[in-house]
CSV table of C-alpha atoms in Angstrom, one decimal:
chain,number,residue,atom,x,y,z
A,1,UNK,CA,103.9,100.3,75.2
A,2,UNK,CA,105.2,99.9,78.7
A,3,UNK,CA,102.8,99.7,81.7
A,4,UNK,CA,103.6,98.9,85.3
A,5,UNK,CA,101.7,97.1,88.1
A,6,UNK,CA,102.4,96.7,91.9
A,7,UNK,CA,100.9,93.7,93.6
A,8,UNK,CA,101.1,93.6,97.4
A,9,UNK,CA,100.3,90.0,98.3
A,10,UNK,CA,100.4,87.9,101.4
A,11,UNK,CA,103.8,86.5,100.6
A,12,UNK,CA,105.6,89.1,98.4
A,13,UNK,CA,105.3,92.5,96.8
A,14,UNK,CA,105.8,92.5,93.1
A,15,UNK,CA,106.6,95.2,90.5
A,16,UNK,CA,105.9,94.3,86.9
A,17,UNK,CA,106.9,96.3,83.9
A,18,UNK,CA,105.3,94.8,80.8
A,19,UNK,CA,105.0,95.5,77.1
A,20,UNK,CA,101.4,95.2,75.7
A,21,UNK,CA,100.7,94.6,72.1
A,22,UNK,CA,98.0,93.2,69.8
A,23,UNK,CA,98.2,90.4,67.3
A,24,UNK,CA,95.2,89.4,65.2
A,25,UNK,CA,93.0,91.5,67.6
A,26,UNK,CA,94.2,89.6,70.6
A,27,UNK,CA,96.0,91.5,73.4
A,28,UNK,CA,99.2,90.1,74.9
A,29,UNK,CA,101.1,91.1,78.0
A,30,UNK,CA,104.8,90.4,77.8
A,31,UNK,CA,107.0,90.8,80.8
A,32,UNK,CA,109.8,93.3,80.5
A,33,UNK,CA,111.0,93.3,84.1
A,34,UNK,CA,109.7,91.7,87.3
A,35,UNK,CA,111.0,92.7,90.8
A,36,UNK,CA,109.7,90.5,93.6
A,37,UNK,CA,110.5,91.2,97.3
A,38,UNK,CA,109.4,88.7,100.0
A,39,UNK,CA,107.6,91.1,102.4
A,40,UNK,CA,105.7,88.2,104.0
A,41,UNK,CA,102.8,90.2,105.4
A,42,UNK,CA,100.8,87.0,105.9
A,43,UNK,CA,103.3,85.8,108.4
A,44,UNK,CA,101.9,88.4,110.8
A,45,UNK,CA,98.3,88.6,109.7
A,46,UNK,CA,97.5,84.9,109.8
A,47,UNK,CA,99.0,84.6,113.3
A,48,UNK,CA,98.5,87.9,115.1
A,49,UNK,CA,95.9,89.5,112.8
A,50,UNK,CA,98.0,92.6,112.4
A,51,UNK,CA,101.0,93.8,110.3
A,52,UNK,CA,104.0,94.4,112.6
A,53,UNK,CA,105.9,97.7,112.6
A,54,UNK,CA,109.0,95.9,111.2
A,55,UNK,CA,107.1,94.3,108.3
A,56,UNK,CA,105.3,97.6,107.6
A,57,UNK,CA,108.7,99.4,107.5
A,58,UNK,CA,110.1,96.9,105.1
A,59,UNK,CA,107.1,97.2,102.9
A,60,UNK,CA,107.4,101.0,102.8
A,61,UNK,CA,111.1,100.7,101.9
A,62,UNK,CA,110.2,98.2,99.2
A,63,UNK,CA,107.6,100.5,97.7
A,64,UNK,CA,109.9,103.5,97.8
A,65,UNK,CA,112.3,101.5,95.7
A,66,UNK,CA,109.5,100.5,93.4
A,67,UNK,CA,108.5,104.2,93.1
A,68,UNK,CA,112.0,105.1,91.9
A,69,UNK,CA,112.0,102.3,89.3
A,70,UNK,CA,108.7,103.5,88.0
A,71,UNK,CA,110.1,107.0,87.8
A,72,UNK,CA,113.0,105.7,85.7
A,73,UNK,CA,111.0,103.4,83.5
A,74,UNK,CA,108.3,106.1,83.0
A,75,UNK,CA,105.5,103.8,82.0
A,76,UNK,CA,102.4,105.1,80.3
A,77,UNK,CA,100.4,104.2,83.5
A,78,UNK,CA,100.7,102.1,86.6
A,79,UNK,CA,98.4,100.6,89.2
A,80,UNK,CA,98.9,99.3,92.7
A,81,UNK,CA,96.7,96.7,94.5
A,82,UNK,CA,96.8,94.8,97.8
A,83,UNK,CA,95.1,91.6,98.5
A,84,UNK,CA,94.2,89.2,101.4
A,85,UNK,CA,96.8,90.0,104.0
A,86,UNK,CA,96.3,93.8,103.8
A,87,UNK,CA,92.6,93.4,103.6
A,88,UNK,CA,92.4,91.3,106.8
A,89,UNK,CA,94.9,93.0,108.9
A,90,UNK,CA,93.3,95.0,111.7
A,91,UNK,CA,95.8,97.8,110.9
A,92,UNK,CA,95.6,97.4,107.1
A,93,UNK,CA,94.1,100.8,106.5
A,94,UNK,CA,96.7,102.5,108.7
A,95,UNK,CA,99.5,100.8,106.6
A,96,UNK,CA,97.8,101.9,103.4
A,97,UNK,CA,97.7,105.5,104.7
A,98,UNK,CA,101.4,105.3,105.5
A,99,UNK,CA,102.0,104.1,101.9
A,100,UNK,CA,100.0,107.0,100.6
A,101,UNK,CA,101.8,109.6,102.7
A,102,UNK,CA,105.3,108.2,102.6
A,103,UNK,CA,105.5,106.7,99.1
A,104,UNK,CA,102.8,108.5,97.2
A,105,UNK,CA,101.1,105.3,96.0
A,106,UNK,CA,97.3,105.1,96.2
A,107,UNK,CA,97.0,101.4,96.8
A,108,UNK,CA,93.6,99.8,96.0
A,109,UNK,CA,92.3,97.0,98.2
A,110,UNK,CA,90.7,94.3,96.1
A,111,UNK,CA,88.8,91.2,97.3
A,112,UNK,CA,89.2,87.7,96.0
A,113,UNK,CA,86.4,87.9,93.5
A,114,UNK,CA,88.0,91.0,91.8
A,115,UNK,CA,91.4,89.3,91.9
A,116,UNK,CA,90.0,86.2,90.2
A,117,UNK,CA,88.3,88.4,87.5
A,118,UNK,CA,91.5,90.4,86.8
A,119,UNK,CA,93.7,87.3,86.5
A,120,UNK,CA,91.2,85.4,84.3
A,121,UNK,CA,91.1,88.1,81.6
A,122,UNK,CA,94.8,87.7,80.9
A,123,UNK,CA,94.6,84.1,79.6
A,124,UNK,CA,95.7,83.5,76.0
A,125,UNK,CA,95.8,79.7,75.9
A,126,UNK,CA,93.6,77.7,73.6
A,127,UNK,CA,92.1,74.3,74.4
A,128,UNK,CA,91.8,70.9,72.7
A,129,UNK,CA,88.3,70.7,74.2
A,130,UNK,CA,87.0,74.2,73.7
A,131,UNK,CA,83.4,73.2,74.3
A,132,UNK,CA,83.9,72.2,78.0
A,133,UNK,CA,83.9,74.3,81.1
A,134,UNK,CA,87.1,76.2,82.1
A,135,UNK,CA,88.2,76.5,85.7
A,136,UNK,CA,90.7,79.2,86.7
A,137,UNK,CA,92.5,78.5,90.0
A,138,UNK,CA,94.8,81.1,91.6
A,139,UNK,CA,96.6,80.0,94.8
A,140,UNK,CA,98.2,82.7,96.9
A,141,UNK,CA,99.5,83.1,100.4
A,142,UNK,CA,96.1,84.1,101.8
A,143,UNK,CA,93.4,82.8,99.4
A,144,UNK,CA,92.5,80.4,96.6
A,145,UNK,CA,90.3,82.2,94.0
A,146,UNK,CA,88.3,80.2,91.4
A,147,UNK,CA,86.5,81.3,88.3
A,148,UNK,CA,84.3,78.9,86.3
A,149,UNK,CA,83.6,79.8,82.6
A,150,UNK,CA,81.6,78.5,79.7
A,151,UNK,CA,83.2,80.1,76.7
A,152,UNK,CA,83.0,83.8,77.6
A,153,UNK,CA,80.2,83.4,80.1
A,154,UNK,CA,81.1,83.6,83.8
A,155,UNK,CA,79.2,80.9,85.7
A,156,UNK,CA,80.7,81.4,89.1
A,157,UNK,CA,83.5,83.2,90.9
A,158,UNK,CA,84.4,82.5,94.5
A,159,UNK,CA,87.3,83.2,96.9
A,160,UNK,CA,88.3,80.9,99.7
A,161,UNK,CA,90.4,81.7,102.8
A,162,UNK,CA,92.7,78.8,101.9
A,163,UNK,CA,96.3,79.9,101.1
A,164,UNK,CA,99.8,78.7,101.5
A,165,UNK,CA,100.7,80.9,104.5
A,166,UNK,CA,97.4,80.2,106.1
A,167,UNK,CA,98.1,76.5,105.9
A,168,UNK,CA,101.6,76.9,107.4
A,169,UNK,CA,100.0,78.9,110.2
A,170,UNK,CA,97.3,76.2,110.6
A,171,UNK,CA,94.6,78.9,110.3
A,172,UNK,CA,92.4,77.4,107.6
A,173,UNK,CA,89.0,76.5,108.9
A,174,UNK,CA,87.4,73.2,107.9
A,175,UNK,CA,84.4,75.2,106.7
A,176,UNK,CA,86.5,76.7,104.0
A,177,UNK,CA,87.5,73.3,102.6
A,178,UNK,CA,83.8,72.4,102.7
A,179,UNK,CA,82.9,75.5,100.8
A,180,UNK,CA,85.5,74.7,98.2
A,181,UNK,CA,84.3,71.1,97.9
A,182,UNK,CA,80.7,72.3,97.4
A,183,UNK,CA,81.8,74.6,94.6
A,184,UNK,CA,83.8,71.9,92.8
A,185,UNK,CA,80.9,69.4,93.1
A,186,UNK,CA,78.7,71.8,91.2
A,187,UNK,CA,80.8,70.9,88.1
A,188,UNK,CA,80.3,67.1,88.6
A,189,UNK,CA,78.7,66.7,85.1
A,190,UNK,CA,82.0,67.9,83.6
A,191,UNK,CA,84.4,66.0,85.9
A,192,UNK,CA,87.3,64.6,83.8
A,193,UNK,CA,86.7,67.1,80.9
A,194,UNK,CA,87.2,70.5,82.6
A,195,UNK,CA,89.9,72.8,81.2
A,196,UNK,CA,92.0,73.7,84.2
A,197,UNK,CA,94.2,76.8,84.3
A,198,UNK,CA,96.5,77.4,87.3
A,199,UNK,CA,98.2,80.6,88.4
A,200,UNK,CA,100.5,81.8,91.2
A,201,UNK,CA,104.2,81.7,91.8
A,202,UNK,CA,104.2,78.2,93.3
A,203,UNK,CA,102.4,76.4,90.5
A,204,UNK,CA,104.6,78.3,88.0
A,205,UNK,CA,107.7,77.1,89.8
A,206,UNK,CA,106.4,73.5,90.0
A,207,UNK,CA,105.7,73.5,86.2
A,208,UNK,CA,109.1,74.9,85.4
A,209,UNK,CA,110.8,72.2,87.4
A,210,UNK,CA,108.6,69.2,86.8
A,211,UNK,CA,106.2,70.0,84.0
A,212,UNK,CA,106.5,71.3,80.5
A,213,UNK,CA,107.0,75.1,80.5
A,214,UNK,CA,106.9,75.1,76.7
A,215,UNK,CA,103.4,73.8,76.3
A,216,UNK,CA,102.4,75.2,79.8
A,217,UNK,CA,101.2,71.8,80.7
A,218,UNK,CA,101.6,70.0,84.1
A,219,UNK,CA,100.1,66.5,84.4
A,220,UNK,CA,98.4,65.3,87.6
A,221,UNK,CA,101.1,62.6,87.9
A,222,UNK,CA,103.9,65.2,87.6
A,223,UNK,CA,102.2,67.4,90.2
A,224,UNK,CA,102.0,64.3,92.6
A,225,UNK,CA,105.6,63.4,91.9
A,226,UNK,CA,106.6,67.0,92.7
A,227,UNK,CA,104.6,67.1,95.9
A,228,UNK,CA,106.0,63.9,97.3
A,229,UNK,CA,109.5,64.7,96.2
A,230,UNK,CA,109.5,68.2,97.8
A,231,UNK,CA,107.7,67.0,100.9
A,232,UNK,CA,110.5,64.5,101.6
A,233,UNK,CA,112.9,67.3,102.0
A,234,UNK,CA,113.1,69.5,105.1
A,235,UNK,CA,112.8,73.3,104.6
A,236,UNK,CA,116.6,73.7,105.0
A,237,UNK,CA,117.2,70.9,102.4
A,238,UNK,CA,114.8,72.5,99.9
A,239,UNK,CA,116.9,75.7,100.2
A,240,UNK,CA,120.4,74.1,100.3
A,241,UNK,CA,120.0,71.1,98.1
A,242,UNK,CA,117.2,72.1,95.7
A,243,UNK,CA,118.2,75.8,95.5
A,244,UNK,CA,114.7,77.2,96.3
A,245,UNK,CA,114.5,80.7,97.7
A,246,UNK,CA,113.6,80.6,101.4
A,247,UNK,CA,110.3,82.3,100.8
A,248,UNK,CA,109.4,79.8,98.1
A,249,UNK,CA,110.7,76.7,99.9
A,250,UNK,CA,108.1,76.8,102.7
A,251,UNK,CA,105.0,77.6,100.7
A,252,UNK,CA,105.5,75.4,97.6
A,253,UNK,CA,104.4,72.2,99.3
A,254,UNK,CA,101.1,73.6,100.7
A,255,UNK,CA,100.4,75.1,97.3
A,256,UNK,CA,100.8,71.7,95.7
A,257,UNK,CA,98.4,70.3,98.3
A,258,UNK,CA,95.7,72.8,97.4
A,259,UNK,CA,96.0,72.1,93.6
A,260,UNK,CA,96.0,68.3,94.3
A,261,UNK,CA,92.9,68.6,96.4
A,262,UNK,CA,91.1,70.4,93.6
A,263,UNK,CA,92.4,68.3,90.7
A,264,UNK,CA,91.6,65.0,92.4
A,265,UNK,CA,88.0,66.1,93.1
A,266,UNK,CA,87.3,67.3,89.5
A,267,UNK,CA,89.2,64.3,88.1
A,268,UNK,CA,91.6,66.5,86.0
A,269,UNK,CA,94.6,64.7,84.5
A,270,UNK,CA,96.5,67.9,83.7
A,271,UNK,CA,96.6,71.7,84.4
A,272,UNK,CA,97.7,74.5,82.1
A,273,UNK,CA,100.1,76.9,83.7
A,274,UNK,CA,100.5,79.9,81.4
A,275,UNK,CA,102.5,82.1,83.9
A,276,UNK,CA,99.7,84.7,84.4
A,277,UNK,CA,99.1,86.5,87.7
A,278,UNK,CA,97.5,89.6,89.2
A,279,UNK,CA,100.2,91.9,88.1
A,280,UNK,CA,99.7,90.8,84.4
A,281,UNK,CA,96.0,91.3,84.8
A,282,UNK,CA,96.5,94.8,86.2
A,283,UNK,CA,98.7,95.7,83.2
A,284,UNK,CA,96.0,94.3,80.9
A,285,UNK,CA,93.4,96.5,82.5
A,286,UNK,CA,95.6,99.6,82.2
A,287,UNK,CA,96.1,98.9,78.5
A,288,UNK,CA,92.3,98.5,78.0
A,289,UNK,CA,91.7,101.8,79.7
A,290,UNK,CA,94.4,103.5,77.7
A,291,UNK,CA,93.1,102.1,74.5
A,292,UNK,CA,89.5,103.2,75.3
A,293,UNK,CA,90.7,106.7,76.2
A,294,UNK,CA,92.5,106.9,72.9
A,295,UNK,CA,89.5,105.9,71.0
A,296,UNK,CA,87.3,108.5,72.9
A,297,UNK,CA,89.9,111.2,72.2
A,298,UNK,CA,89.9,110.3,68.5
A,299,UNK,CA,86.2,110.6,68.4
């Protein structure tokens, strides 16, 4: 069954078409097609607190194209969400109204807590140390969202205004780093044994280039090597010599910084990177709703 999800983030807008199926009573979301357009809303929001007309126009054009693709694919259902940049823009609601009237999408604004909850539910990775705590870390352009779990029990979920575009715009407050440090220190009893799961386009790219995409594992040393290697190149060199997309080349280094900050504090020697994200989580939610509706109809 095909479902679709639209994720309007601080760095890019994504349209995911995914197949959903069950194996041994576990639900899996398998990407069919992913379209990613670097709309870069955060470029404006984290500098002038507003989405410029030019970026809003580009976003509208992007979503019109997405709408046509959704019409062609004809998924069972689709959902559209926007995160930090749209949420914090002083004209965010005006832009959402334009989207509704000009594209026909009813875009939901979700906060960092809901985003973390959506992403966490899509994980399908097992652990060698299943009895220890699991920490989910999602790093985006506008926020870092963290969930801490003990088996299926949620111990804490928090969102921090620490993101790659915020770092590039030097708009991260020291108090946010302090809040993040305080949360991490709560897990001190489990330092060195935490199961760490990372999500977001940047950590996925780092794992693909420097880690092990087959086992989804990126060691701390590999992450450090990637960080210092990438940092030694200028933005232009990362594009021309390393072949990174322009909208990835600038944010990949601050993303590595954020993950290193967290992993060093919790003494993690590796991180699992199973290529999950908000769009995958939205698809998973749609499937669960569809399944529940089918069961109710059957009753």
